[in-house]
Amino acid sequence: NGGADKPTVKGGAAAKARPQDDDFQLSQALSLLKGLSITRGN
C-alpha cells in the first residue's frame, strides 16, 4: 500500500529534514499570543 506510506514519509522525514519550520511556527504562535494579550490589556 503505497498510499498508506505517503503520510508517514511526509510527517516523519520532512519534519526531520526541516526542523526550523517548527521553530518558525512556535515563534509565530508566540507573537500571536503576545499580540492577543496586548490588545486584551493583560
PDB file of N, CA and C in Angstrom:
ATOM      1  N   ASN A   1       0.840  -1.211   0.000  1.00  0.00           N
ATOM      2  CA  ASN A   1       0.000   0.000   0.000  1.00  0.00           C
ATOM      3  C   ASN A   1       0.870   1.254   0.000  1.00  0.00           C
ATOM      4  N   GLY A   2       1.160   1.769  -1.166  1.00  0.00           N
ATOM      5  CA  GLY A   2       1.993   2.965  -1.238  1.00  0.00           C
ATOM      6  C   GLY A   2       1.281   4.179  -0.678  1.00  0.00           C
ATOM      7  N   GLY A   3      -0.060   4.218  -0.804  1.00  0.00           N
ATOM      8  CA  GLY A   3      -0.812   5.373  -0.316  1.00  0.00           C
ATOM      9  C   GLY A   3      -0.715   5.531   1.189  1.00  0.00           C
ATOM     10  N   ALA A   4      -0.649   4.406   1.906  1.00  0.00           N
ATOM     11  CA  ALA A   4      -0.587   4.469   3.365  1.00  0.00           C
ATOM     12  C   ALA A   4       0.781   4.944   3.839  1.00  0.00           C
ATOM     13  N   ASP A   5       1.801   4.716   3.008  1.00  0.00           N
ATOM     14  CA  ASP A   5       3.160   5.090   3.398  1.00  0.00           C
ATOM     15  C   ASP A   5       3.428   6.578   3.191  1.00  0.00           C
ATOM     16  N   LYS A   6       2.703   7.214   2.295  1.00  0.00           N
ATOM     17  CA  LYS A   6       2.989   8.610   1.956  1.00  0.00           C
ATOM     18  C   LYS A   6       2.842   9.564   3.144  1.00  0.00           C
ATOM     19  N   PRO A   7       1.755   9.472   3.925  1.00  0.00           N
ATOM     20  CA  PRO A   7       1.623  10.389   5.071  1.00  0.00           C
ATOM     21  C   PRO A   7       2.756  10.222   6.082  1.00  0.00           C
ATOM     22  N   THR A   8       3.210   8.974   6.266  1.00  0.00           N
ATOM     23  CA  THR A   8       4.293   8.723   7.217  1.00  0.00           C
ATOM     24  C   THR A   8       5.576   9.405   6.751  1.00  0.00           C
ATOM     25  N   VAL A   9       5.857   9.294   5.457  1.00  0.00           N
ATOM     26  CA  VAL A   9       7.065   9.915   4.908  1.00  0.00           C
ATOM     27  C   VAL A   9       6.970  11.432   5.026  1.00  0.00           C
ATOM     28  N   LYS A  10       5.794  11.968   4.747  1.00  0.00           N
ATOM     29  CA  LYS A  10       5.611  13.419   4.822  1.00  0.00           C
ATOM     30  C   LYS A  10       5.823  13.914   6.249  1.00  0.00           C
ATOM     31  N   GLY A  11       5.162  13.264   7.202  1.00  0.00           N
ATOM     32  CA  GLY A  11       5.223  13.726   8.586  1.00  0.00           C
ATOM     33  C   GLY A  11       6.576  13.461   9.231  1.00  0.00           C
ATOM     34  N   GLY A  12       7.200  12.322   8.920  1.00  0.00           N
ATOM     35  CA  GLY A  12       8.443  11.965   9.594  1.00  0.00           C
ATOM     36  C   GLY A  12       9.675  12.554   8.940  1.00  0.00           C
ATOM     37  N   ALA A  13       9.934  12.171   7.690  1.00  0.00           N
ATOM     38  CA  ALA A  13      11.163  12.581   7.015  1.00  0.00           C
ATOM     39  C   ALA A  13      11.195  14.092   6.796  1.00  0.00           C
ATOM     40  N   ALA A  14      10.084  14.649   6.366  1.00  0.00           N
ATOM     41  CA  ALA A  14      10.050  16.085   6.075  1.00  0.00           C
ATOM     42  C   ALA A  14      10.267  16.893   7.350  1.00  0.00           C
ATOM     43  N   ALA A  15       9.669  16.440   8.448  1.00  0.00           N
ATOM     44  CA  ALA A  15       9.809  17.171   9.706  1.00  0.00           C
ATOM     45  C   ALA A  15      11.255  17.102  10.203  1.00  0.00           C
ATOM     46  N   LYS A  16      11.890  15.935  10.028  1.00  0.00           N
ATOM     47  CA  LYS A  16      13.279  15.797  10.474  1.00  0.00           C
ATOM     48  C   LYS A  16      14.222  16.585   9.577  1.00  0.00           C
ATOM     49  N   ALA A  17      13.897  16.677   8.299  1.00  0.00           N
ATOM     50  CA  ALA A  17      14.768  17.370   7.362  1.00  0.00           C
ATOM     51  C   ALA A  17      14.661  18.890   7.520  1.00  0.00           C
ATOM     52  N   ARG A  18      13.521  19.363   8.013  1.00  0.00           N
ATOM     53  CA  ARG A  18      13.322  20.811   8.146  1.00  0.00           C
ATOM     54  C   ARG A  18      12.869  21.156   9.563  1.00  0.00           C
ATOM     55  N   PRO A  19      13.757  21.041  10.548  1.00  0.00           N
ATOM     56  CA  PRO A  19      13.375  21.329  11.940  1.00  0.00           C
ATOM     57  C   PRO A  19      13.121  22.811  12.175  1.00  0.00           C
ATOM     58  N   GLN A  20      13.650  23.671  11.305  1.00  0.00           N
ATOM     59  CA  GLN A  20      13.480  25.108  11.502  1.00  0.00           C
ATOM     60  C   GLN A  20      12.025  25.522  11.313  1.00  0.00           C
ATOM     61  N   ASP A  21      11.240  24.709  10.606  1.00  0.00           N
ATOM     62  CA  ASP A  21       9.827  25.024  10.412  1.00  0.00           C
ATOM     63  C   ASP A  21       9.087  25.026  11.747  1.00  0.00           C
ATOM     64  N   ASP A  22       9.463  24.088  12.627  1.00  0.00           N
ATOM     65  CA  ASP A  22       8.831  24.034  13.942  1.00  0.00           C
ATOM     66  C   ASP A  22       9.138  25.300  14.727  1.00  0.00           C
ATOM     67  N   ASP A  23      10.392  25.754  14.672  1.00  0.00           N
ATOM     68  CA  ASP A  23      10.771  26.970  15.383  1.00  0.00           C
ATOM     69  C   ASP A  23      10.010  28.163  14.833  1.00  0.00           C
ATOM     70  N   PHE A  24       9.824  28.199  13.517  1.00  0.00           N
ATOM     71  CA  PHE A  24       9.100  29.306  12.891  1.00  0.00           C
ATOM     72  C   PHE A  24       7.653  29.318  13.353  1.00  0.00           C
ATOM     73  N   GLN A  25       7.026  28.140  13.390  1.00  0.00           N
ATOM     74  CA  GLN A  25       5.637  28.052  13.826  1.00  0.00           C
ATOM     75  C   GLN A  25       5.516  28.428  15.295  1.00  0.00           C
ATOM     76  N   LEU A  26       6.494  28.030  16.098  1.00  0.00           N
ATOM     77  CA  LEU A  26       6.475  28.365  17.522  1.00  0.00           C
ATOM     78  C   LEU A  26       6.567  29.866  17.724  1.00  0.00           C
ATOM     79  N   SER A  27       7.510  30.507  17.051  1.00  0.00           N
ATOM     80  CA  SER A  27       7.679  31.954  17.197  1.00  0.00           C
ATOM     81  C   SER A  27       6.452  32.687  16.681  1.00  0.00           C
ATOM     82  N   GLN A  28       5.848  32.163  15.620  1.00  0.00           N
ATOM     83  CA  GLN A  28       4.643  32.783  15.072  1.00  0.00           C
ATOM     84  C   GLN A  28       3.501  32.694  16.078  1.00  0.00           C
ATOM     85  N   ALA A  29       3.347  31.534  16.704  1.00  0.00           N
ATOM     86  CA  ALA A  29       2.290  31.353  17.694  1.00  0.00           C
ATOM     87  C   ALA A  29       2.538  32.238  18.910  1.00  0.00           C
ATOM     88  N   LEU A  30       3.791  32.345  19.324  1.00  0.00           N
ATOM     89  CA  LEU A  30       4.124  33.182  20.479  1.00  0.00           C
ATOM     90  C   LEU A  30       3.820  34.645  20.196  1.00  0.00           C
ATOM     91  N   SER A  31       4.184  35.112  19.012  1.00  0.00           N
ATOM     92  CA  SER A  31       3.917  36.503  18.650  1.00  0.00           C
ATOM     93  C   SER A  31       2.414  36.744  18.574  1.00  0.00           C
ATOM     94  N   LEU A  32       1.673  35.749  18.119  1.00  0.00           N
ATOM     95  CA  LEU A  32       0.215  35.866  18.076  1.00  0.00           C
ATOM     96  C   LEU A  32      -0.348  35.997  19.486  1.00  0.00           C
ATOM     97  N   LEU A  33       0.145  35.152  20.392  1.00  0.00           N
ATOM     98  CA  LEU A  33      -0.324  35.207  21.778  1.00  0.00           C
ATOM     99  C   LEU A  33       0.026  36.543  22.413  1.00  0.00           C
ATOM    100  N   LYS A  34       1.225  37.037  22.139  1.00  0.00           N
ATOM    101  CA  LYS A  34       1.637  38.334  22.676  1.00  0.00           C
ATOM    102  C   LYS A  34       0.720  39.436  22.159  1.00  0.00           C
ATOM    103  N   GLY A  35       0.422  39.401  20.867  1.00  0.00           N
ATOM    104  CA  GLY A  35      -0.456  40.403  20.281  1.00  0.00           C
ATOM    105  C   GLY A  35      -1.847  40.349  20.893  1.00  0.00           C
ATOM    106  N   LEU A  36      -2.335  39.137  21.151  1.00  0.00           N
ATOM    107  CA  LEU A  36      -3.662  38.994  21.743  1.00  0.00           C
ATOM    108  C   LEU A  36      -3.679  39.555  23.158  1.00  0.00           C
ATOM    109  N   SER A  37      -2.658  39.220  23.949  1.00  0.00           N
ATOM    110  CA  SER A  37      -2.627  39.689  25.334  1.00  0.00           C
ATOM    111  C   SER A  37      -2.485  41.206  25.387  1.00  0.00           C
ATOM    112  N   ILE A  38      -1.764  41.783  24.405  1.00  0.00           N
ATOM    113  CA  ILE A  38      -1.592  43.238  24.368  1.00  0.00           C
ATOM    114  C   ILE A  38      -2.925  43.918  24.060  1.00  0.00           C
ATOM    115  N   THR A  39      -3.651  43.404  23.081  1.00  0.00           N
ATOM    116  CA  THR A  39      -4.917  44.025  22.699  1.00  0.00           C
ATOM    117  C   THR A  39      -5.964  43.839  23.792  1.00  0.00           C
ATOM    118  N   ARG A  40      -5.835  42.751  24.567  1.00  0.00           N
ATOM    119  CA  ARG A  40      -6.789  42.497  25.640  1.00  0.00           C
ATOM    120  C   ARG A  40      -6.423  43.284  26.894  1.00  0.00           C
ATOM    121  N   GLY A  41      -5.229  43.875  26.913  1.00  0.00           N
ATOM    122  CA  GLY A  41      -4.834  44.689  28.052  1.00  0.00           C
ATOM    123  C   GLY A  41      -4.352  43.890  29.236  1.00  0.00           C
ATOM    124  N   ASN A  42      -3.899  42.652  29.007  1.00  0.00           N
ATOM    125  CA  ASN A  42      -3.413  41.828  30.120  1.00  0.00           C
ATOM    126  C   ASN A  42      -1.951  42.131  30.401  1.00  0.00           C
TER     127      ASN A  42
END
